Amino acid sequence: MDSLPLLADHPYASFLDQVEKPARYAGGEVGSVVKDWASVEARVCLAFPDVYDIGMSHLGFKILYKLLNDDPRTLAERCYTPWVDMEAQLVKRGLPLVSLESARPLRDFDVVGFSLQFELTYSNILTMLHLGGVPLRAADRGEDDPIVIAGGPTATHPEPIAPFLDAIVIGDGEEKATEVALAWARLKREGVPRRERLVAIARLGAVYVPSLYATRLDPDTGFEVVDRPLASGIPFPIERALVDLNKYPFPDESPTGGPEAIFDRMSIEIARGCTEGCRFCQAGMIYRPVRERDPEQIVDTVMRAVQRSGQDEVSLTALSTADVSCISPLIKKVTERLTAERISLGVSSLRAYGLEPDLLDELKRVRATGLTFAPEAGSQRMRDVVNKNVTEEQLLETAERVFSRGWGKMKLYFMIGLPTETDEDVRGIVETGARAAGAGRRAAGKGKPVDVTVSVSTHVPKPHTPFQWAAMDTLGEVGRKQRLLKDTVRPYRAVTLKTHEAHASVLEGIFARGDRPLADVLERAWRHGARFDSWEDKLDLAVWEEAFTHVGVDREKYLGTLPVTARLPWDHIDVGLEEGFLAKEYRKALQSRLSPPCGKVAGMFVHHTNLDDAKADARRLVCYDCGVACDMTQMREERLTFLDRLGAHRRSLPVLTDAGAAPPVAAAGPSGAPASDGGAERASVGGAERASVGGAERASVAATEPKSGDDGEPSRAEGEAPHRARRIAPAPKGRGGFRYRFRFEKAGPMALLGHLDVVRELPRVLRRVGAPMTYTAGFHPKPDMTFSPALSLGVISLDEYVDLRLERDLDPAALDALVAAMSAASPRGLVFSGAVKLGPEDPSLSKLIAGARYALAFARSAIGGDAEALLAARCSAALSAASLPIRREIDRLAKMVDVRQYLVRAEVGGPEVHAALARAGLVGDLVALEVEVDIRGSGAVKSSEVAAVITGEPGEAPGAITPPPHRAVRLQLFGRTSPAGSAAGERFSLFDLERARRVKPAPERTAALPLAADAE
Ligand code: SF4
């Protein structure tokens, strides 16, 4: 039987607490926008084909969400792929997948817009359409169904997913999203038939409507290619949209305050596109030319974003941040502005060359235990093939610099399976790592630890790159090369080799260069259980094998070498490159010839960092006439303007100076990869974060959500070495500031958030209202706060506390105003209800809290009979018992807990309890218990355990007791005038400082409060 509803009126309310991370589905974050449906012309559901935790970090999603919601004519709501447990619940209950904001099914929207980031998320698109009540195939959709559109990097080669989409936006989405939504909604209101509406959408330009194009078999390859348009006036080929980024400032707010996202920071896109021309990198080709945002605009956005989000970390991102022309002065400017805010700044894309010694000195001050670089290939010949403009000398010099500064670890990312690769190149990967370790050993000095991790993934040839015609290594060949790597690494004790399972890469390779017949394979695999294929532990190869065999698709044709003259399944998409440019680059690759970065002076790896030098250098900028037709004069002038605006007039401008005054600085890789091997910090999680591209961040996939201490494996970085580190300037010794105790309620979506999420949220709330906290001392300063004992997921509380220190001295009136402001700046369900100032003599929460009162609410029907009488009898039986043992399992380890030792009182709840339940949002024909339990430093019991021993039935495992469905509300936390374990003393409020000061805590109460596992 289901629990009582937790979120009033939400269709998932009765079972949200039965799924993992229920807050993923609850919404209510700060910055989420719920608009009146009747007030807008077009309603868009932004659908992300992966789980909330990954989708929430996606820059393109944030851009479109803000843009559509800022426009009075449109609204945008969000939906993420439900995790498999939630999907099972929805299927079992016949419930639709709904949006986070208004809990409406996808089918109710005018537009459902998917973000196409990665080929292995396609099965999740089918899950979302199916659960959202939208027919899977575009051909099956009726007049009233929404238009299903998509955009993002894989939209440039969409044929395998095309039959499931009505329209695909090519290129930047900023203008097209609104244009398509409004046009579609208007035509629908006017009663225009669906097909005619689609033709009109196709005529908008930069929109590919697959159903309006005929296909044919290409005799050279056997691919089904797009042949011709079936309607007049629609584009062929379909050219991409390209926007002026400075007309669309990066959003300074987006939803925050839900469950932790994989990249839990405010990422700001500073440029789109890349100059480096790595030949394996699709983003570097399809988002040309590089477009830099106005640095003044960036600085303003950063400051507003910090204030609005309250986040303690900002990240400047681009495909290759190190190649943004004004990056050094920009970092300095942002750093200056963030001084004193205690906000750490992440900067992606530091790399092997141009890594200044003073920057390394700065980085060494962080907690990082190592640095990460991506040379991509193990020999100079191979690096020339892929156009990776880095030499071994630069790498070794970097290794020396890294290890001489005391780092003990360095991580290098490589690929195998690159075109023309020989066994020598493969062995060269390990040997490069070994030479880096050797250089590091010499630099580090005798006896110092040196460890170089060599991480090797498999190259996937991608459309619209010079390698689009190259063969992908077979699984057998990948396996052979991986064995070769393992054999080669054996003698090198300082080198740690990591290889990656290649099945997923091969599937990605098939769908990347796939054609329309793969849609049948996709649907078949999905119908037989394919879900979250990018998650290593979810990829079910047998399902895919069966689907390929059943549909009769030969996988090999997608993996072999393709004729350069053949028509390819993505040739109808024009990403702006001149015909022949990719082939020319491919030929140069096969001849191991480099193409130096474009948009820079020949021979220069980095841009001038000051106006004097930039003005003095009159040399031409490199250009290969790739087709996107950059205006080189304008490019040069814009760079001068940006340097001027940043005040970077003279040479030798330090990048990061004045360590004592500087705010925390982090350096992050283009993939957000941790600089610290072993990622010591929460925010430096692995998986992948790509720079925003085309209105859609090139996100990729974390197989699992990494935790602190995880290796933090990033997706491949194109073009430079990823770093992620974090420097927090040491706080002054001693505990400054002014001490306060705040009381708050935690209900609705907040009751579904884990304790650590709440702990994370509070400093953000305070930052949003401009009430900075003080920090603990030392090199790892943290906000100085102590919470009352953690609650289990789903338990509502009307009486929670936190002791914290603020920098400001506030009188009672100012404190009241702050409390009100904090509630207004909090996610839905987090309400602050009071605060008192504490003196140095006031005991901490951990010394004061002696017990808690709970209301345990049951549906009367779940108890049956005379529910009150039955529960009263159960209460007196429980209080008469000498012991009430129950089995408690933590991390699959069981122990017996005697609830009786903690149970002080249990009785049927009266009007006061029912009033509290109503306040907590629990209504209906309820019967309630009121229970009082001790909380001791040595332990406590959960409300569910109390409910179980009083009302439950024995479960299967020895000592297990299952309570009837119920909902718990913590009514009160209190101190007691008598020692813990005694009901004789009086309870007193934790705001009653007079009494609190008089109480001498019992010895066992002087210990820290028990952790979440032991207490609620
Ligand atoms: S037009 Fe020239 S400078 Fe611009 S992206 Fe192409 S090659 Fe680079």
XYZ file of C-alpha atoms and ligand atoms in Angstrom, residues 274-275 284-285 287-290 576-577 581 596-600 621-632 635 639, ligand 1:
38
model
C 37.162 26.523 -30.965
C 40.250 27.509 -32.917
C 35.442 21.981 -32.906
C 34.093 21.654 -36.447
C 30.491 25.306 -33.882
C 32.902 27.327 -35.977
C 33.730 30.160 -35.959
C 34.834 30.766 -32.416
C 28.929 25.729 -42.610
C 32.119 24.035 -43.735
C 37.602 21.200 -46.247
C 48.077 25.126 -36.680
C 45.246 26.824 -34.803
C 43.293 29.288 -36.891
C 42.488 32.779 -35.704
C 45.938 33.052 -34.118
C 46.043 35.525 -38.442
C 45.973 31.941 -39.658
C 42.912 30.962 -41.719
C 42.219 27.901 -43.857
C 39.070 29.243 -45.492
C 37.103 26.436 -43.959
C 33.878 27.941 -45.196
C 32.481 29.809 -42.237
C 34.069 32.998 -43.536
C 35.452 34.692 -40.451
C 36.033 38.392 -40.737
C 39.666 38.434 -39.635
C 38.240 39.349 -35.114
C 40.145 41.163 -29.349
S 37.204 30.784 -41.624
Fe 39.379 30.600 -41.156
S 39.620 31.483 -39.095
Fe 37.442 31.110 -39.420
S 37.101 29.119 -38.534
Fe 37.470 28.788 -40.684
S 39.673 28.409 -40.819
Fe 39.290 29.302 -38.828
